[in-house]
CSV table of C-alpha atoms in Angstrom, one decimal:
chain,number,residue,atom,x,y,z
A,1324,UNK,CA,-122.0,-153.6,22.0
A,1325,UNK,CA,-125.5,-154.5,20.7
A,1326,UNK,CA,-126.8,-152.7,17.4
A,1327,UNK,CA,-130.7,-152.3,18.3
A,1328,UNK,CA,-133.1,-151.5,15.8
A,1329,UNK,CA,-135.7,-149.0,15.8
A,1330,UNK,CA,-139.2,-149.1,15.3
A,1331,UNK,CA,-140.7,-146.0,13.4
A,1332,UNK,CA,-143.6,-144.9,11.3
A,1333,UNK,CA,-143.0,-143.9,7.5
A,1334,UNK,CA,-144.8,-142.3,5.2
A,1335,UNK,CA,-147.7,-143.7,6.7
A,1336,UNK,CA,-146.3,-147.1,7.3
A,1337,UNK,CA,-145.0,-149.1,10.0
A,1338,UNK,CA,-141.4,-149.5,9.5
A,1339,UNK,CA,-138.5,-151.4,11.5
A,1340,UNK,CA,-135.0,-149.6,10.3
A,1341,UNK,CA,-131.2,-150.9,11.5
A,1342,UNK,CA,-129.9,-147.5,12.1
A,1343,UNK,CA,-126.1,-147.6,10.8
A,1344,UNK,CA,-125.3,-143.8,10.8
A,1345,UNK,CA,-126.5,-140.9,12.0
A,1346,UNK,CA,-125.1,-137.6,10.1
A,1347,UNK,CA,-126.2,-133.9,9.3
A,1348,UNK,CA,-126.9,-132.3,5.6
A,1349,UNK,CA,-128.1,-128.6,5.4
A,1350,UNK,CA,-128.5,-128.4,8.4
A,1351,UNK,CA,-131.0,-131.5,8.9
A,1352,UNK,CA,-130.1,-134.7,10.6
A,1353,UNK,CA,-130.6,-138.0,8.3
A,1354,UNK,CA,-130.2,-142.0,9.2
A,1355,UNK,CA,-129.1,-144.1,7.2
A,1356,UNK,CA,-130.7,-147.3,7.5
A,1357,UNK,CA,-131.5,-150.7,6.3
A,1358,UNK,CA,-134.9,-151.6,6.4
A,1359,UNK,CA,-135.6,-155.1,8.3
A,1360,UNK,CA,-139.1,-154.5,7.9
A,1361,UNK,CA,-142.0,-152.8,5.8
A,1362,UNK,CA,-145.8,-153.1,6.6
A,1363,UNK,CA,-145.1,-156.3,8.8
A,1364,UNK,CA,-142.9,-158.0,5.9
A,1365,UNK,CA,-139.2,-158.4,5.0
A,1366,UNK,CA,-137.7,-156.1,1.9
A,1367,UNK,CA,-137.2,-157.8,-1.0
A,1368,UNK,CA,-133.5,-156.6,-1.2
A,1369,UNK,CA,-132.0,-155.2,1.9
A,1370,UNK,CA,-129.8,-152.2,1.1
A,1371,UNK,CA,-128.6,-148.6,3.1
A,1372,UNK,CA,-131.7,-146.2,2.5
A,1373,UNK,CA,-131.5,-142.3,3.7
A,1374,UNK,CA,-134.2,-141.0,6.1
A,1375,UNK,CA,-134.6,-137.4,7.0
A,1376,UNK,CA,-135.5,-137.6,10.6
A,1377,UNK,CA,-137.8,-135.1,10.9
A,1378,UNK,CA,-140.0,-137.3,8.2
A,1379,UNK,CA,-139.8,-140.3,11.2
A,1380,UNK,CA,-142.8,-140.7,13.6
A,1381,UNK,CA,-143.2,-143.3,16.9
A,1382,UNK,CA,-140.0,-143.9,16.7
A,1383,UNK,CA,-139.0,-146.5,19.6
A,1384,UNK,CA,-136.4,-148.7,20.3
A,1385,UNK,CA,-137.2,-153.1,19.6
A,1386,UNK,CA,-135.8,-155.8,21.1
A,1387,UNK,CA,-134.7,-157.2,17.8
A,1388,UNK,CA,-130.5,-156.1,16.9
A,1389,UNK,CA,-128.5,-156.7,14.0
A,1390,UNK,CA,-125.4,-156.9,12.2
A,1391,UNK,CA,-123.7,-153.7,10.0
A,1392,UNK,CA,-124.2,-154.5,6.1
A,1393,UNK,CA,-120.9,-154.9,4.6
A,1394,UNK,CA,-121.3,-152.4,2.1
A,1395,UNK,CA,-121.6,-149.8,4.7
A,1396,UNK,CA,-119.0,-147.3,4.6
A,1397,UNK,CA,-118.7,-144.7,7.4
A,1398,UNK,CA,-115.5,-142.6,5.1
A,1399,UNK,CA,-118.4,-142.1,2.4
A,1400,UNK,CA,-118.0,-138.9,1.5
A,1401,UNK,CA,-121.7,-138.3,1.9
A,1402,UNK,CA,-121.2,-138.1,5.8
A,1403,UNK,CA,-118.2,-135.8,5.5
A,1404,UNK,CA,-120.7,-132.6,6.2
A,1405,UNK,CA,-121.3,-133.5,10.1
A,1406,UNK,CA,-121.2,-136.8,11.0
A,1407,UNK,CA,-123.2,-137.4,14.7
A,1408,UNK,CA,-123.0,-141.0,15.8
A,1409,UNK,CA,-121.8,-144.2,13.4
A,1410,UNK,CA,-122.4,-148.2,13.9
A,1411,UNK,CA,-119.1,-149.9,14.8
A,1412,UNK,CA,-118.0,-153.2,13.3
């Protein structure tokens, strides 16, 4: 199965995010996300961020895919609310 990233606009910045889980809270769908890309440049540390999905614009699929960060737990009790859809490993 190929992990596809998405490409999506942020707080008024271009963004390319590798979705890893998609889960409910109040109510409101989040991603969780590792950002590949910020403004046309690499993150200086790559790490899971949380992004309300209403807050996402443009969002489109790339061409570019990716690997799951190890750290990425999907029995976090974070997503125990509703989780919706999860990266496999």
């Amino acid at each position: 199965m190929q992990r596809i990233c998405l490409s999506v606009r942020y707080n008024n910045m271009n963004m390319i995010l590798a979705p890893h889980m998609l889960w409910t809270k109040h109510g409101d769908l989040h991603v969780d996300a590792v950002t590949v890309e910020r403004a046309g440049s690499p993150p200086k540390i790559f790490k899971i961020g949380t992004f309300k999905l209403l807050g996402l614009g443009n969002v489109a699929l790339t061409s570019r895919t990716f690997d799951p960060q190890p750290e990425f737990d999907p029995a976090d009790p974070k997503y125990a609310e509703a989780p919706v859809a999860s990266v496999q490993r």
